[in-house]
């Protein structure tokens, strides 16, 4: 919330006449959409707190204490230090943190502490005798596009390129992009259409 907007005292406290927040709120996330909660529910029941399949690892990575993670993708045999080589007994977990500043273009990258917290949570606590868990930031790929824009009649021609670029950024965003708005798919490819 912006500064000076939390002004309602929820519970009466003796001697307190009013409240406010002198600084803006930080670090929160929006409530999960109902459909996302329903979809996650079945996976939560299936894992029963155990990391067995790659999907279990990805789901449980989101619950690592002390880590701020919005999306996770687990790939068996992948190690970020050995791209292209399949390593038995390794699960690579690629993590995307919440987007702290969605106004500024750029890909959200997890902090080292978040990576370590997820690796410890999965490797030491949930699957101590299982595979080696390796965490990493996803490798983002730069995309260049040549776009021809044809503005509709009476459109603000100066705003059309900016709006088109914003739409592309939003569609390709790792957290809320993609066709379903749940984030651009990990490893998703772009298709040229004429």
Short mmCIF file of C-alpha atoms in Angstrom, two decimals:
data_model
loop_
_atom_site.label_atom_id
_atom_site.label_comp_id
_atom_site.label_asym_id
_atom_site.label_seq_id
_atom_site.Cartn_x
_atom_site.Cartn_y
_atom_site.Cartn_z
CA UNK A 1 0.00 0.00 0.00
CA UNK A 2 1.19 3.55 -0.57
CA UNK A 3 2.39 5.66 2.38
CA UNK A 4 -0.24 7.33 4.55
CA UNK A 5 -3.09 5.07 3.36
CA UNK A 6 -3.48 2.56 6.23
CA UNK A 7 -5.55 4.77 8.52
CA UNK A 8 -8.13 2.40 10.01
CA UNK A 9 -7.56 0.97 13.48
CA UNK A 10 -8.95 -2.59 13.28
CA UNK A 11 -9.06 -3.20 17.03
CA UNK A 12 -9.55 -0.52 19.65
CA UNK A 13 -6.45 0.06 21.77
CA UNK A 14 -6.59 2.18 24.90
CA UNK A 15 -4.81 5.50 24.37
CA UNK A 16 -4.52 5.15 20.57
CA UNK A 17 -6.66 7.66 18.68
CA UNK A 18 -5.41 7.11 15.11
CA UNK A 19 -2.94 5.13 13.01
CA UNK A 20 -1.09 5.57 9.74
CA UNK A 21 1.78 4.07 7.77
CA UNK A 22 4.51 6.67 7.17
CA UNK A 23 6.28 4.39 4.66
CA UNK A 24 4.80 2.40 1.77
CA UNK A 25 4.25 -1.31 2.26
CA UNK A 26 6.77 -3.64 0.59
CA UNK A 27 7.30 -7.35 0.08
CA UNK A 28 3.69 -8.46 -0.18
CA UNK A 29 1.99 -10.35 -2.96
CA UNK A 30 -1.52 -10.31 -4.32
CA UNK A 31 -3.92 -12.98 -3.12
CA UNK A 32 -3.87 -16.14 -5.21
CA UNK A 33 -6.68 -16.38 -7.74
CA UNK A 34 -9.39 -18.91 -6.89
CA UNK A 35 -8.74 -21.06 -9.99
CA UNK A 36 -5.03 -21.19 -9.17
CA UNK A 37 -5.83 -22.28 -5.60
CA UNK A 38 -8.10 -25.06 -6.85
CA UNK A 39 -5.45 -26.24 -9.32
CA UNK A 40 -2.73 -26.19 -6.68
CA UNK A 41 -4.93 -28.01 -4.14
CA UNK A 42 -4.75 -31.38 -5.91
CA UNK A 43 -0.97 -31.10 -6.20
CA UNK A 44 -0.68 -30.20 -2.50
CA UNK A 45 -2.63 -33.33 -1.55
CA UNK A 46 -0.56 -35.51 -3.89
CA UNK A 47 2.81 -34.40 -2.51
CA UNK A 48 1.87 -34.90 1.15
CA UNK A 49 4.95 -32.83 2.01
CA UNK A 50 7.34 -35.10 0.10
CA UNK A 51 9.52 -34.22 -2.88
CA UNK A 52 9.39 -37.28 -5.13
CA UNK A 53 8.60 -36.09 -8.67
CA UNK A 54 9.91 -32.93 -10.37
CA UNK A 55 6.44 -31.39 -9.98
CA UNK A 56 6.65 -32.07 -6.22
CA UNK A 57 10.02 -30.33 -6.04
CA UNK A 58 8.67 -27.28 -7.87
CA UNK A 59 5.57 -27.07 -5.67
CA UNK A 60 7.49 -27.50 -2.42
CA UNK A 61 10.13 -24.97 -3.49
CA UNK A 62 7.41 -22.32 -3.22
CA UNK A 63 7.09 -23.12 0.50
CA UNK A 64 10.76 -22.88 1.45
CA UNK A 65 11.05 -20.89 4.69
CA UNK A 66 12.87 -17.61 4.23
CA UNK A 67 12.69 -17.68 0.41
CA UNK A 68 10.67 -15.29 -1.72
CA UNK A 69 9.68 -17.40 -4.71
CA UNK A 70 6.71 -16.85 -7.04
CA UNK A 71 7.35 -19.64 -9.58
CA UNK A 72 9.51 -22.73 -9.66
CA UNK A 73 10.31 -25.26 -12.37
CA UNK A 74 12.09 -28.54 -11.66
CA UNK A 75 13.95 -30.49 -14.35
CA UNK A 76 15.42 -33.93 -13.60
CA UNK A 77 19.05 -34.30 -14.65
CA UNK A 78 19.63 -30.58 -15.22
CA UNK A 79 22.47 -28.75 -13.54
CA UNK A 80 23.03 -25.06 -14.37
CA UNK A 81 26.82 -25.53 -14.34
CA UNK A 82 26.58 -28.35 -16.92
CA UNK A 83 24.11 -27.22 -19.59
CA UNK A 84 23.25 -29.84 -22.17
CA UNK A 85 24.48 -32.72 -20.00
CA UNK A 86 21.95 -34.97 -18.29
CA UNK A 87 23.17 -35.86 -14.80
CA UNK A 88 21.46 -38.77 -13.03
CA UNK A 89 20.59 -38.07 -9.41
CA UNK A 90 20.26 -34.30 -9.89
CA UNK A 91 17.16 -32.12 -9.97
CA UNK A 92 17.62 -28.58 -11.22
CA UNK A 93 15.12 -26.12 -9.77
CA UNK A 94 14.78 -22.82 -11.59
CA UNK A 95 13.27 -20.07 -9.44
CA UNK A 96 11.54 -16.78 -10.19
CA UNK A 97 10.96 -14.34 -7.32
CA UNK A 98 7.98 -11.99 -7.06
CA UNK A 99 8.38 -8.98 -9.33
CA UNK A 100 9.24 -6.23 -6.86
CA UNK A 101 9.08 -3.47 -9.44
CA UNK A 102 6.75 -4.43 -12.32
CA UNK A 103 6.96 -0.90 -13.75
CA UNK A 104 10.66 -1.18 -14.53
CA UNK A 105 11.33 -3.56 -17.44
CA UNK A 106 13.55 -6.48 -16.59
CA UNK A 107 13.40 -10.09 -15.60
CA UNK A 108 12.99 -10.91 -11.91
CA UNK A 109 16.07 -12.72 -10.60
CA UNK A 110 16.20 -14.57 -7.26
CA UNK A 111 18.65 -13.51 -4.56
CA UNK A 112 21.43 -15.89 -3.48
CA UNK A 113 19.72 -16.33 -0.09
CA UNK A 114 16.50 -17.46 -1.80
CA UNK A 115 18.38 -20.03 -3.87
CA UNK A 116 20.17 -21.36 -0.77
CA UNK A 117 16.95 -21.50 1.28
CA UNK A 118 15.14 -23.55 -1.36
CA UNK A 119 18.10 -25.92 -1.83
CA UNK A 120 18.33 -26.48 1.92
CA UNK A 121 14.58 -26.92 2.32
CA UNK A 122 14.31 -29.50 -0.46
CA UNK A 123 17.66 -31.23 -0.16
CA UNK A 124 18.05 -31.43 3.60
CA UNK A 125 14.50 -31.60 4.90
CA UNK A 126 12.16 -33.05 2.31
CA UNK A 127 14.37 -35.41 0.32
CA UNK A 128 17.54 -35.99 2.39
CA UNK A 129 18.28 -39.38 0.78
CA UNK A 130 16.98 -38.43 -2.64
CA UNK A 131 18.50 -36.56 -5.54
CA UNK A 132 20.91 -33.67 -5.29
CA UNK A 133 18.89 -30.46 -5.54
CA UNK A 134 20.52 -27.58 -7.40
CA UNK A 135 18.80 -24.19 -7.55
CA UNK A 136 19.36 -21.44 -10.09
CA UNK A 137 17.83 -18.42 -11.71
CA UNK A 138 16.24 -19.13 -15.07
CA UNK A 139 18.24 -18.16 -18.10
CA UNK A 140 16.31 -15.40 -19.80
CA UNK A 141 16.61 -15.07 -23.55
CA UNK A 142 16.62 -11.69 -25.24
CA UNK A 143 13.93 -11.39 -27.88
CA UNK A 144 14.16 -8.96 -30.78
CA UNK A 145 11.05 -8.35 -32.83
CA UNK A 146 10.37 -6.40 -35.96
CA UNK A 147 6.74 -5.31 -35.77
CA UNK A 148 4.60 -3.47 -38.28
CA UNK A 149 1.89 -1.44 -36.56
CA UNK A 150 -1.19 -0.16 -38.35
CA UNK A 151 -3.03 2.23 -36.04
CA UNK A 152 -6.80 2.43 -36.24
CA UNK A 153 -8.38 5.69 -37.33
CA UNK A 154 -8.20 8.46 -34.73
CA UNK A 155 -5.60 6.57 -32.64
CA UNK A 156 -2.92 8.54 -30.80
CA UNK A 157 -0.07 7.63 -33.17
CA UNK A 158 2.60 8.57 -30.62
CA UNK A 159 1.16 6.15 -28.05
CA UNK A 160 0.76 3.15 -30.37
CA UNK A 161 4.44 1.98 -30.33
CA UNK A 162 4.65 2.33 -26.53
CA UNK A 163 1.42 0.39 -26.00
CA UNK A 164 2.56 -2.33 -28.41
CA UNK A 165 5.87 -2.72 -26.57
CA UNK A 166 4.08 -2.84 -23.19
CA UNK A 167 1.74 -5.54 -24.53
CA UNK A 168 4.67 -7.65 -25.75
CA UNK A 169 6.52 -7.26 -22.43
CA UNK A 170 3.38 -8.24 -20.53
CA UNK A 171 2.77 -11.28 -22.76
CA UNK A 172 6.35 -12.54 -22.36
CA UNK A 173 6.63 -11.77 -18.62
CA UNK A 174 7.80 -14.75 -16.51
CA UNK A 175 5.18 -14.20 -13.79
CA UNK A 176 2.00 -13.02 -15.50
CA UNK A 177 2.62 -13.54 -19.22
CA UNK A 178 1.65 -16.36 -21.52
CA UNK A 179 -1.73 -17.23 -22.98
CA UNK A 180 -3.22 -18.01 -19.56
CA UNK A 181 -1.63 -15.11 -17.64
CA UNK A 182 0.15 -17.52 -15.27
CA UNK A 183 3.63 -16.63 -16.54
CA UNK A 184 5.53 -17.34 -19.73
CA UNK A 185 6.13 -21.12 -19.81
CA UNK A 186 9.60 -22.26 -18.79
CA UNK A 187 11.35 -23.19 -22.02
CA UNK A 188 8.40 -21.88 -24.04
CA UNK A 189 9.20 -21.07 -27.64
CA UNK A 190 8.00 -18.18 -29.73
CA UNK A 191 6.24 -18.85 -32.99
CA UNK A 192 6.33 -16.41 -35.88
CA UNK A 193 2.97 -15.75 -37.48
CA UNK A 194 2.58 -13.57 -40.54
#
